[in-house]
Coordinates of C-alpha atoms in Angstrom, one line a residue:
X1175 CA -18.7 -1.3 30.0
X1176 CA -16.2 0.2 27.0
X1177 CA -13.7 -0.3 29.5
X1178 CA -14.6 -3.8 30.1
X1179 CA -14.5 -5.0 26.3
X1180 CA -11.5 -2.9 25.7
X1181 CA -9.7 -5.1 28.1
X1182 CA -11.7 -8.5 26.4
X1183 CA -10.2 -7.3 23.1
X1184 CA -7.0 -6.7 24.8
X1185 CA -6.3 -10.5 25.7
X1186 CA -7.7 -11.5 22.5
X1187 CA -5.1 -9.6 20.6
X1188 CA -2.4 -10.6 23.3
X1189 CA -3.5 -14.8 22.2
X1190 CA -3.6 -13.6 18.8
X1191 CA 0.0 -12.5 19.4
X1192 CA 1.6 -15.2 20.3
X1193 CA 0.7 -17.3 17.4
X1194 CA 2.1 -14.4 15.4
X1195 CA 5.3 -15.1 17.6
X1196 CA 5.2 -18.6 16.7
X1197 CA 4.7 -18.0 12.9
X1198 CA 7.9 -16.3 13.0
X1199 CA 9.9 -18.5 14.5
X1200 CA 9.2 -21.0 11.8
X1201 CA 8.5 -18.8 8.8
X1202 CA 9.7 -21.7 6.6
X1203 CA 7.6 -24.4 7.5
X1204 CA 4.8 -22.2 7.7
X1205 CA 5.5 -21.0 3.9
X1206 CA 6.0 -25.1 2.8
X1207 CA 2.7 -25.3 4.6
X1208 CA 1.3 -22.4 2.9
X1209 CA 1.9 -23.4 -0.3
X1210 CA 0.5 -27.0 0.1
X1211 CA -2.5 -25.9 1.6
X1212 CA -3.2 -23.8 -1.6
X1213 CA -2.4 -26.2 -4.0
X1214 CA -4.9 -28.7 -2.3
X1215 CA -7.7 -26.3 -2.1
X1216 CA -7.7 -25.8 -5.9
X1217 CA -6.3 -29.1 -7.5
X1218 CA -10.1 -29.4 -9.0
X1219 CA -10.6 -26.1 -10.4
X1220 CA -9.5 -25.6 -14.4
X1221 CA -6.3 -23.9 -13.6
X1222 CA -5.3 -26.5 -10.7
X1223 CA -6.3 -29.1 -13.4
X1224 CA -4.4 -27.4 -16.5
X1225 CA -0.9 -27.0 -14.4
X1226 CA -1.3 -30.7 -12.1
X1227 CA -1.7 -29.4 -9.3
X1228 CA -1.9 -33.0 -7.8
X1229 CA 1.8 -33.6 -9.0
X1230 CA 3.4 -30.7 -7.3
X1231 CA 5.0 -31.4 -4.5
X1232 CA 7.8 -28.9 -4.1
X1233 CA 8.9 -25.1 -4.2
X1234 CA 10.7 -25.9 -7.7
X1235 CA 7.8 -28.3 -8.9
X1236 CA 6.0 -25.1 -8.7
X1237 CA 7.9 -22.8 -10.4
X1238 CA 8.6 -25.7 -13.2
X1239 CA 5.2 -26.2 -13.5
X1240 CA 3.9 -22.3 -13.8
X1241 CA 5.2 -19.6 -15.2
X1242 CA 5.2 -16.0 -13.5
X1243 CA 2.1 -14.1 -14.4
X1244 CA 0.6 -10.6 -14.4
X1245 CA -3.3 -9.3 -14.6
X1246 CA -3.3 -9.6 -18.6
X1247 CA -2.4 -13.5 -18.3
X1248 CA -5.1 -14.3 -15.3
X1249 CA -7.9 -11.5 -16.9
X1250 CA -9.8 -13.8 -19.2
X1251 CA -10.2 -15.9 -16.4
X1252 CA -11.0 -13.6 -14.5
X1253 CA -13.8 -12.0 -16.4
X1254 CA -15.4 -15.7 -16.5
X1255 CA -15.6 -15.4 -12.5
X1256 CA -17.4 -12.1 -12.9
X1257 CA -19.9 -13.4 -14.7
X1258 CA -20.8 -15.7 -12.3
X1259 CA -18.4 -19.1 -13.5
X1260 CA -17.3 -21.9 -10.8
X1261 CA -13.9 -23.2 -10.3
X1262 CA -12.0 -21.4 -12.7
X1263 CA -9.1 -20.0 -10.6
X1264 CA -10.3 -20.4 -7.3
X1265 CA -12.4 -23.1 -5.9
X1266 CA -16.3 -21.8 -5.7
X1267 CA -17.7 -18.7 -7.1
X1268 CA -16.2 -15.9 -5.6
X1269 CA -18.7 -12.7 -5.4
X1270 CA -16.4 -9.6 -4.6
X1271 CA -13.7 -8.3 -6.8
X1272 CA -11.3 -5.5 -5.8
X1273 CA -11.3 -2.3 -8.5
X1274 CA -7.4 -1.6 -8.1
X1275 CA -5.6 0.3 -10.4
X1276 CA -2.7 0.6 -8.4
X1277 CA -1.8 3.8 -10.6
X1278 CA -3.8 5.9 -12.9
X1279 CA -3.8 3.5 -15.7
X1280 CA -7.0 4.2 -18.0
X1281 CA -7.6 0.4 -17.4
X1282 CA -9.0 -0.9 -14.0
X1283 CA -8.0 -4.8 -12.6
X1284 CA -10.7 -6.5 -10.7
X1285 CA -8.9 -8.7 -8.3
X1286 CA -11.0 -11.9 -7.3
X1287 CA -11.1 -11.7 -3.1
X1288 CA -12.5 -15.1 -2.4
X1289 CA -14.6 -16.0 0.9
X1290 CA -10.8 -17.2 2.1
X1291 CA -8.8 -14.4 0.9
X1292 CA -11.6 -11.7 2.7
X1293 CA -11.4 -13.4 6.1
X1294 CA -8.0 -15.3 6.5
X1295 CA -6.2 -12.5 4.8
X1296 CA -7.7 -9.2 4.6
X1297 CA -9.6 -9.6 7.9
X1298 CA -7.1 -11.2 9.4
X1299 CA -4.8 -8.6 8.4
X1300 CA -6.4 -5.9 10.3
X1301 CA -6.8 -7.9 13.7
X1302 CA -3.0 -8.7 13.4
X1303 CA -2.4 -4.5 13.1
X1304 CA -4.4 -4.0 16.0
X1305 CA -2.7 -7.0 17.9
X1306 CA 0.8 -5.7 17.1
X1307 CA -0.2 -2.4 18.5
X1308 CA -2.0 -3.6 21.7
X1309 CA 1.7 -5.4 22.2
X1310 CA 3.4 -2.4 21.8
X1311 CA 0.9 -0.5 23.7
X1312 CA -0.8 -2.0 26.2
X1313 CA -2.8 1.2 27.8
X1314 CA -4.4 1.6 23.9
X1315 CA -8.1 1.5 23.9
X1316 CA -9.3 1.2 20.5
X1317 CA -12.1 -0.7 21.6
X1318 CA -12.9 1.5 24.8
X1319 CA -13.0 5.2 22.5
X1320 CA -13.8 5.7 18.5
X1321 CA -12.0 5.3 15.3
X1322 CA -12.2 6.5 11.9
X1323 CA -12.9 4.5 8.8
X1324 CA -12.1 6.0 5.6
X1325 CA -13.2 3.7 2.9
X1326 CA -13.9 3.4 -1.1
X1327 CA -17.5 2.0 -2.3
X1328 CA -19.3 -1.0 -3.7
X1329 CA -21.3 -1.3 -6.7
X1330 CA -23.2 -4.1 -8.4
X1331 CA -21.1 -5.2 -11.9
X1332 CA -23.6 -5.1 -15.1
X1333 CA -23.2 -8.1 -16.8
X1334 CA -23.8 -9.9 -13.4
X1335 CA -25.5 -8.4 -10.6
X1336 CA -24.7 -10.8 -8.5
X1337 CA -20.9 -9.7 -8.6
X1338 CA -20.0 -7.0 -6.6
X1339 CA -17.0 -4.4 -7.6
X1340 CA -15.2 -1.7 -5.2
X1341 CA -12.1 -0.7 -2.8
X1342 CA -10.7 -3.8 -0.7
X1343 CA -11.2 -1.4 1.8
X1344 CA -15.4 -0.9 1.1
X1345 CA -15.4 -4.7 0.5
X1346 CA -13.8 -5.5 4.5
X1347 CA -16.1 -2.9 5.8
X1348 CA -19.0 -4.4 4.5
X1349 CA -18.2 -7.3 5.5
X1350 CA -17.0 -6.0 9.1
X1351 CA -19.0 -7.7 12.4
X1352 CA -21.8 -5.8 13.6
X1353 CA -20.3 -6.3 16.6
X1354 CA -17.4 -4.3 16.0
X1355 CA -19.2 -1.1 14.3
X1356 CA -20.4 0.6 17.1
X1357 CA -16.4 1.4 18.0
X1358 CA -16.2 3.3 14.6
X1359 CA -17.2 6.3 12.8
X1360 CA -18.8 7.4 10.7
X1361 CA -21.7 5.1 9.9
X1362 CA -21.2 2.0 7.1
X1363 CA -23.8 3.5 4.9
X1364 CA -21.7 7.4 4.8
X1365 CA -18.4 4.9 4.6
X1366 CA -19.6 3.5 1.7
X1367 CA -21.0 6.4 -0.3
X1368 CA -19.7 6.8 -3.7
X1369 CA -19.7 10.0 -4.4
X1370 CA -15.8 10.9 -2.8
X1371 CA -15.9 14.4 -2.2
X1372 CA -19.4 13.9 -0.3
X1373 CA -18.3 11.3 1.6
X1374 CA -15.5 13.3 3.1
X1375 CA -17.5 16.4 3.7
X1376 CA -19.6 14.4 5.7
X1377 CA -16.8 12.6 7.4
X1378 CA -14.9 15.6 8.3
X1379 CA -18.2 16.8 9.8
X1380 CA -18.5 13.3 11.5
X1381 CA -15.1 13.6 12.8
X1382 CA -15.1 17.6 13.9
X1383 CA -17.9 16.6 16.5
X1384 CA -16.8 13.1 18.2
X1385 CA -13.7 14.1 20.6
X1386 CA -13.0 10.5 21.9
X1387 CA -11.1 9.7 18.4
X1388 CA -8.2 7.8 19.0
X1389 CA -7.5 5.7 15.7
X1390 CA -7.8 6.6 11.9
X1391 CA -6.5 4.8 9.1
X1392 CA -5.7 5.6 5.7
X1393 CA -3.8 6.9 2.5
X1394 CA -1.9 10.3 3.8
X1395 CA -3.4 11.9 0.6
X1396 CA -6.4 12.0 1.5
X1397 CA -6.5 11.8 5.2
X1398 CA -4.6 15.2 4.8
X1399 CA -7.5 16.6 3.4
X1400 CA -9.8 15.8 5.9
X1401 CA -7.7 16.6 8.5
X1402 CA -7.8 20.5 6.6
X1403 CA -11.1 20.4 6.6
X1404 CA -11.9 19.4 9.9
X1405 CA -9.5 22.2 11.1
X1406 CA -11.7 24.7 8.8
X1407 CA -15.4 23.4 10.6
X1408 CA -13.7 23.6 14.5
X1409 CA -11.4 26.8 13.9
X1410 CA -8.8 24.7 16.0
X1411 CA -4.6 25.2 15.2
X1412 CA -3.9 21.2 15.1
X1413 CA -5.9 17.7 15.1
X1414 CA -5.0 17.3 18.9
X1415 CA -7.2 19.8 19.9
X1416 CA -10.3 18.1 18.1
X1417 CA -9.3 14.8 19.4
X1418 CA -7.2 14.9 22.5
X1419 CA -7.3 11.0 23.1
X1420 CA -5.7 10.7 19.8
X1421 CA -2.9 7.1 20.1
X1422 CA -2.3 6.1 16.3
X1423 CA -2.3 6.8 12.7
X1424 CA -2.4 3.4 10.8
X1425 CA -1.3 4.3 7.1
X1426 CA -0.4 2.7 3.7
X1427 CA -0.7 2.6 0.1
X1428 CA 2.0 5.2 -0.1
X1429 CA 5.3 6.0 1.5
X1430 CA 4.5 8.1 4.4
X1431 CA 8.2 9.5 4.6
X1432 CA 6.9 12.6 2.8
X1433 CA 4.2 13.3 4.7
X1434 CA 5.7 13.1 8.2
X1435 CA 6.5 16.2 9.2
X1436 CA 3.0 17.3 8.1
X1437 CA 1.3 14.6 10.5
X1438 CA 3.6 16.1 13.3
X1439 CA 2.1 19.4 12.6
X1440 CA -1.5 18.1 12.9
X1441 CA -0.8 15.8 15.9
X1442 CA 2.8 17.7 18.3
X1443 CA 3.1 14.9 20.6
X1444 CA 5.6 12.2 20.8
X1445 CA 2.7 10.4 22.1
X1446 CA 1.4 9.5 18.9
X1447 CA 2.1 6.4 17.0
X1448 CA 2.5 6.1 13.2
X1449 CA 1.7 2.0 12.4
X1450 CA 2.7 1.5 8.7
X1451 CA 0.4 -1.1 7.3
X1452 CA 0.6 -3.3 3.4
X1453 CA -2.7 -4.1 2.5
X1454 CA -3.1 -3.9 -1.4
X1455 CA -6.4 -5.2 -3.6
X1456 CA -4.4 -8.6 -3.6
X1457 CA -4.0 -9.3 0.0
X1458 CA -2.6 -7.7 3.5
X1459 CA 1.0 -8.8 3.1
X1460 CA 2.9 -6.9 5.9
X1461 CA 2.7 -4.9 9.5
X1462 CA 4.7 -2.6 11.3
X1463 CA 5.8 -4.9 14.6
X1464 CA 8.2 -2.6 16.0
X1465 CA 7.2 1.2 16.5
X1466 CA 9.3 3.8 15.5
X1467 CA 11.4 1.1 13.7
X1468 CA 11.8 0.6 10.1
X1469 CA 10.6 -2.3 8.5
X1470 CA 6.8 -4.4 8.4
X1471 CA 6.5 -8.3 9.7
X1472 CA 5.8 -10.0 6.3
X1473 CA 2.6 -12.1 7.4
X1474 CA 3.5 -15.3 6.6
X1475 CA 0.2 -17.5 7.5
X1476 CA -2.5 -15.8 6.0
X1477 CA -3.1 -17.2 2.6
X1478 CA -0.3 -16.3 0.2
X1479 CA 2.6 -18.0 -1.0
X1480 CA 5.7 -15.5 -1.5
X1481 CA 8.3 -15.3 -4.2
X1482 CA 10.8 -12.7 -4.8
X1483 CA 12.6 -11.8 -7.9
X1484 CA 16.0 -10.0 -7.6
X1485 CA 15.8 -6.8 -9.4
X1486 CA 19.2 -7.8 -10.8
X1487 CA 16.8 -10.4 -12.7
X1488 CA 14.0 -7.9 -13.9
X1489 CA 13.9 -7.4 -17.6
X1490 CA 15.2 -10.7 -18.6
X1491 CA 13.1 -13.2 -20.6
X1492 CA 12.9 -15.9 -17.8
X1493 CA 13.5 -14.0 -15.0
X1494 CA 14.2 -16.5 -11.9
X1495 CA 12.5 -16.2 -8.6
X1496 CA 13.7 -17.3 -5.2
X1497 CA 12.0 -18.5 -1.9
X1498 CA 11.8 -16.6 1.5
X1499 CA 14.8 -18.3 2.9
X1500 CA 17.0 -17.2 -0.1
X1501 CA 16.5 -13.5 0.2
X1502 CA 19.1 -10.9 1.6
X1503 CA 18.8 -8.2 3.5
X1504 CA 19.3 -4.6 1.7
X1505 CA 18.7 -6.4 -1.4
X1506 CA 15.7 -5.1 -3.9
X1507 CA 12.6 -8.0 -4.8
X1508 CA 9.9 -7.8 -7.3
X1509 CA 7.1 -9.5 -5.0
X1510 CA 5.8 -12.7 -6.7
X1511 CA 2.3 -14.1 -5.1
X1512 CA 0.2 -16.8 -5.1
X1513 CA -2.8 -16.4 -2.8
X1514 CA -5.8 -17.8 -1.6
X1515 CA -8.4 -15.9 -4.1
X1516 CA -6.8 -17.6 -7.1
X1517 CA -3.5 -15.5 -8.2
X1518 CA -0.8 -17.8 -9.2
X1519 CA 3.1 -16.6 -9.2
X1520 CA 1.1 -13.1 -9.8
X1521 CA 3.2 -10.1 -10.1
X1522 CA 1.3 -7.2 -7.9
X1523 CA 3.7 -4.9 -9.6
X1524 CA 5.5 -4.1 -6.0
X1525 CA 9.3 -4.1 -5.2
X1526 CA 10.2 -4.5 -1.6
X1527 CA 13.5 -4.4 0.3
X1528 CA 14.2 -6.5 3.0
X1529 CA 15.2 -4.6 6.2
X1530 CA 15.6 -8.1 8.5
X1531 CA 15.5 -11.8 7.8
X1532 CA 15.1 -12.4 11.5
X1533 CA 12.6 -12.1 11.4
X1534 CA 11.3 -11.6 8.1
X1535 CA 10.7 -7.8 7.5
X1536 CA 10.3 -5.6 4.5
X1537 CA 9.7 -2.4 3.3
X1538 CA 8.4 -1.1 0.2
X1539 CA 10.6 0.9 -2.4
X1540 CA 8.6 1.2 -5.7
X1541 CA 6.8 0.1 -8.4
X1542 CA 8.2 -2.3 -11.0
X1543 CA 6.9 0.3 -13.5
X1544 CA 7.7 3.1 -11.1
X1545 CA 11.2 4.4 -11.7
X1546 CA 13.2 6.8 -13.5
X1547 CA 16.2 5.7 -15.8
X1548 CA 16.9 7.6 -18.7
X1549 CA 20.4 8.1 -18.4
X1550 CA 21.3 4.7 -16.1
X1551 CA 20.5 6.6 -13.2
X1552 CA 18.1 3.6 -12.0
X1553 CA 16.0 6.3 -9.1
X1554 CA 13.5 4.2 -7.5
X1555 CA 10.9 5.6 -5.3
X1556 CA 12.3 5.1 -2.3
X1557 CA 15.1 7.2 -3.2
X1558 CA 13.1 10.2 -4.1
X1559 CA 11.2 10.1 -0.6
X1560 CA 13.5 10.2 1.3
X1561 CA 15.5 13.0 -0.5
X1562 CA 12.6 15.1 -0.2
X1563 CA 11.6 14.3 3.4
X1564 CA 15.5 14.9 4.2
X1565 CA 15.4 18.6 2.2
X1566 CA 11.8 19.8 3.7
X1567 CA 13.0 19.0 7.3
X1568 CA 16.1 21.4 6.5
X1569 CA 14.3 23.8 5.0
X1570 CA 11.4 23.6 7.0
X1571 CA 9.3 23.1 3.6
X1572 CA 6.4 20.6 3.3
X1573 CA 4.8 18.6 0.6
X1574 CA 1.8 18.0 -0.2
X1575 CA 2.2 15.6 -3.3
X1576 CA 5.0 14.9 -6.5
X1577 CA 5.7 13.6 -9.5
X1578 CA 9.2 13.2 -11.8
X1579 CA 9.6 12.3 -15.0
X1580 CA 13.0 12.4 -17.4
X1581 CA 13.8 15.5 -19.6
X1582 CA 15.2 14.0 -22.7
X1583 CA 18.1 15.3 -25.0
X1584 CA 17.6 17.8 -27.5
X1585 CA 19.6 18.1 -30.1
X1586 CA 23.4 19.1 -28.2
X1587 CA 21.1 19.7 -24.5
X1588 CA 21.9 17.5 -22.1
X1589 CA 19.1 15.7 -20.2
X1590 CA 18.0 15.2 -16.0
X1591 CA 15.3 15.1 -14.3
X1592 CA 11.8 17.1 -13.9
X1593 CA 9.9 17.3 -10.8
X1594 CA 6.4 18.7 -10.1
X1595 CA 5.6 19.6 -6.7
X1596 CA 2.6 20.6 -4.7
X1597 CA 4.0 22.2 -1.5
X1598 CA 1.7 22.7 1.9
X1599 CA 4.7 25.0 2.8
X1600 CA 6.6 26.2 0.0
X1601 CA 10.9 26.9 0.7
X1602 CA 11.8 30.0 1.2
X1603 CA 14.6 29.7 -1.7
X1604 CA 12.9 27.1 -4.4
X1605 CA 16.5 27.5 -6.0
X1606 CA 18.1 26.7 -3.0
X1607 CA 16.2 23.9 -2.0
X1608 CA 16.1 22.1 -5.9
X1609 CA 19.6 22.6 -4.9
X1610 CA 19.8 20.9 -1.7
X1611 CA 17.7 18.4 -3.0
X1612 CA 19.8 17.3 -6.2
X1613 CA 22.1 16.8 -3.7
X1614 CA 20.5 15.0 -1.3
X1615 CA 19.5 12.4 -4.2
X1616 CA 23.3 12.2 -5.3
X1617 CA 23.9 10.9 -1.8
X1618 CA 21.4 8.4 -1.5
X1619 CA 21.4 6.7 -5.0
X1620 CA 25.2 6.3 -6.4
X1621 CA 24.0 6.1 -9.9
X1622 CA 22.2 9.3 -10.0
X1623 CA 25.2 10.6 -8.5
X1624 CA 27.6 9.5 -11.2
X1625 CA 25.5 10.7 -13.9
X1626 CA 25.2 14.0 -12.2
X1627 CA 29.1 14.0 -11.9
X1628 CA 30.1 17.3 -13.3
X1629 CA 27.1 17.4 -15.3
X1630 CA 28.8 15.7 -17.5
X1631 CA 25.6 13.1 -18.1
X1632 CA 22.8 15.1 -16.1
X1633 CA 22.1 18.5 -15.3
X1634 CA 20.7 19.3 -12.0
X1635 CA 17.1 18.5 -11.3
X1636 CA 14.7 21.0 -11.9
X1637 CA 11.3 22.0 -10.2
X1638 CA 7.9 23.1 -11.5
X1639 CA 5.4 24.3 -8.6
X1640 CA 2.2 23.9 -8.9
X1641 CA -0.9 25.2 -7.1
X1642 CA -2.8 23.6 -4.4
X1643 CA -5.4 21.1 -5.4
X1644 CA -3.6 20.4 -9.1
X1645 CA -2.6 16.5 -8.2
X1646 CA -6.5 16.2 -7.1
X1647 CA -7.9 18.0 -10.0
X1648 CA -5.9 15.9 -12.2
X1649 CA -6.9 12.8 -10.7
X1650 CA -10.6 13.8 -10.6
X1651 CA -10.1 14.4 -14.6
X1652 CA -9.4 10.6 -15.0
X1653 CA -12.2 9.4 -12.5
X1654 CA -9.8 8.4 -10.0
X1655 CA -10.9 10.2 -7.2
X1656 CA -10.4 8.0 -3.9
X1657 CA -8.1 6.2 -1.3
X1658 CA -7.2 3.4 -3.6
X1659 CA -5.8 5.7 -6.4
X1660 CA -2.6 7.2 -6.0
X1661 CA -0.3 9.8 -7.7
X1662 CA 2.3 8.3 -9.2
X1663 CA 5.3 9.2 -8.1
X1664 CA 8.0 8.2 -10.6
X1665 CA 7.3 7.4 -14.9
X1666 CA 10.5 6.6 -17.1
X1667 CA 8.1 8.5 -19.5
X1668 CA 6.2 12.4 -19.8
X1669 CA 2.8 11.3 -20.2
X1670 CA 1.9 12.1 -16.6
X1671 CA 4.1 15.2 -16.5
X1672 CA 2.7 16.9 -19.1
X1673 CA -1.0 15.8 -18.6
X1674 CA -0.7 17.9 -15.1
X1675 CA 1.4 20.6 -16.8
X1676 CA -1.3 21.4 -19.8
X1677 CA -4.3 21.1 -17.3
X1678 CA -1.9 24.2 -15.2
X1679 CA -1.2 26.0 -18.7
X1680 CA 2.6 25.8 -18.0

């Protein structure tokens, strides 16, 4: 019988895959179209009514007519749709919110997520992951075997019961078909428990006693820690002797470039896939088409209207976006959005880089407020994981999570960089591999390397290990335990760095 509905879902995802292909055959059109189809739906709420919606008829009427915005501009509206208002920013009353903090910000966002946004985006989202992968593999059985869910929670908001407030992830699998839940673990009710560290004891439980596991998704983070702990309840030496079926890690959230040599460890077979997905609190923007090839299929008929501001641009008073058909590959974007839940020119806070224009694919390199540049040095994200992932797999080291943050000039002391790392495997030489690292950054960013020229500017990064557990314990101290909060990798500031150095008493 599993076989028979594997093999239903199997020419579902195969239809569902050619109207992908035709999407990106015409990714203009289908943006124009996009765009219209947004600006219809909410010419009658107060914001469509404020900006005249019903005289926009372009790509630069629109950017005329509104200005670029970020959470602080749309979160008095916002709060109004919380407590239960109609037709402020999206038509309707939306019910579900996203709790995103994207980093550890004291401050949460609630992102609206719209009947619309949930099912032609989010939902959508996922069935076009799993149709990508049935096209690149057409032996998978996702839906003859089990996979693993790894979600946040739900919880009514105060003011207005009626609201409800949690992970996009706990908000899709509440909303998932019954008819799909029988092909997943664990349960919706252990899913959704609130309580983190419960819920992954008792998924790690879940997981150590169903063998026919051949799909998890996830932040690495975290799914690292289950995969520990599963190890510790069987006694067994990797993941592929709990789950022997195992096809295909789906990740996201966070590069997984330093965490791939780990996932090797757990799961040593070339036979396993590793599907990078984008699916943030505002919508599922991107999928890996191509396996074992860089770059995600930006999803271009699903409810969002893209914009991309050249990094050259960022900083300026007005900076000026452009459309899809204006970008360049190699080039680095702000993303710019305006979706089907109500966001309008909304800055997510994401840059991306474009890897292919034909068609359209991207990958992410950062945060807009994720970078270090003290000296000039302008070290995005991207840069930093790859320098690491390049030093472990010479050294054979392995990390388990980092942060870097500027050391300033004192006095006649020149300045560089600090980073904190929390090693799975520590180097054998930690002077040699800081080393080996420093270099590895010159090579891939030709600014560091400049300022780094004879030290004349920089001195050589430095590293502070830490113990096991410190990034969690620090992010348990701010209540931000869970797959939708992340450590942030890069801060052109020390607050981070020495919140996690006082808590170790270095």
């Amino acid at each position: 019988m599993r076989i028979l509905l594997n093999a239903f879902f199997h020419r579902l995802h195969h239809y569902r895959y050619r109207l992908i292909r035709s999407y990106m055959e015409k990714p203009h059109r289908i943006q124009q179209a996009q765009l219209q189809e947004l600006l219809l739906f909410a010419v009658d709420t107060e914001w469509g009514k404020s900006h005249f919606f019903h005289d926009i008829h372009t790509a630069e009427d629109f950017r005329q007519a509104i200005a670029l915005t970020d959470y602080e501009d749309l979160k008095p509206f916002i709060n109004r749709m919380m407590l239960g208002e109609r037709d402020v920013l999206w038509p309707g009353r939306v019910n579900c919110f996203s709790k995103s903090s994207g980093t550890t910000n004291d401050k949460s966002k609630f992102i609206p997520i719209s009947p619309q946004n949930l099912y032609k985006c989010h939902m959508r989202g996922s069935w076009d992951t799993m149709s990508l992968y049935y096209h690149n593999r057409p032996h998978a059985s996702q839906f003859a075997d089990k996979s693993v869910l790894m979600g946040g929670s739900l919880s009514a908001f105060p003011p207005h019961p009626a609201t409800m407030v949690g992970d996009v992830s706990a908000i899709m699998i509440q909303h998932m078909p019954w008819a799909a839940r029988p092909f997943f673990i664990p349960d919706v009710e252990t899913t959704l428990l609130p309580n983190w560290e419960e819920k992954l004891e008792k998924l790690a439980h879940a997981g150590a006693r169903t063998a026919n596991v051949v799909m998890i998704g996830g932040v690495p983070t975290w799914t690292v820690v289950l995969f520990r702990r599963i190890l510790e309840l069987t006694g067994k030496s990797n993941m592929l002797e709990v789950w022997p079926k195992f096809q295909v890690y789906t990740h996201g959230g966070v590069s997984f470039t330093p965490y791939r040599q780990q996932f090797q460890s757990f799961f040593p077979s070339p036979a396993v896939d590793y599907q990078e997905i984008y699916n943030a609190s505002e919508g599922f923007f991107a999928v890996q088409d191509v396996l074992g090839e860089e770059g995600m299929l930006l999803l271009l008929n699903n409810g969002i209207y893209y914009e991309f501001i050249p990094m050259t641009e960022w900083g300026k008073n007005n900076p000026q976006a452009v459309g899809l058909e204006e970008v360049e590959v190699g080039k680095n974007y702000a993303l710019v959005i305006s979706t089907n839940s109500g966001l309008w020119r909304y800055l997510p806070g994401d840059t991306v880089i474009f890897t292919s224009v034909n068609p359209y694919r991207i990958k992410v390199s950062g945060r807009t407020k994720q970078f270090v540049n003290a000296f000039g040095e302008e070290v995005m994200v991207d840069n930093t994981d790859k320098a690491l992932a390049e030093a472990c797999l010479l050294t054979g080291a392995e990390v388990q999570e980092y942060t870097v943050a500027p050391v300033y000039f004192e006095g006649s002391s020149q300045g560089g960089h600090q980073w904190i790392i929390e090693f799975a495997k520590e180097p054998a030489d930690l002077p040699a591999f800081a080393q080996l690292l420093d270099l590895k950054l010159q090579q891939i960013n030709s600014d560091y390397e400049a300022k780094r020229y004879r030290n004349m500017a920089m001195l050589p990064l430095s590293i502070k290990v830490v113990p096991n557990g410190t990034f969690h314990n620090w992010l348990r101290a701010k209540g931000k335990m869970g797959g939708q909060n992340k450590v942030p990798r890069l801060a052109n500031h020390r607050n981070y760095i020495d919140e996690i150095l006082g808590q170790v008493g270095a």
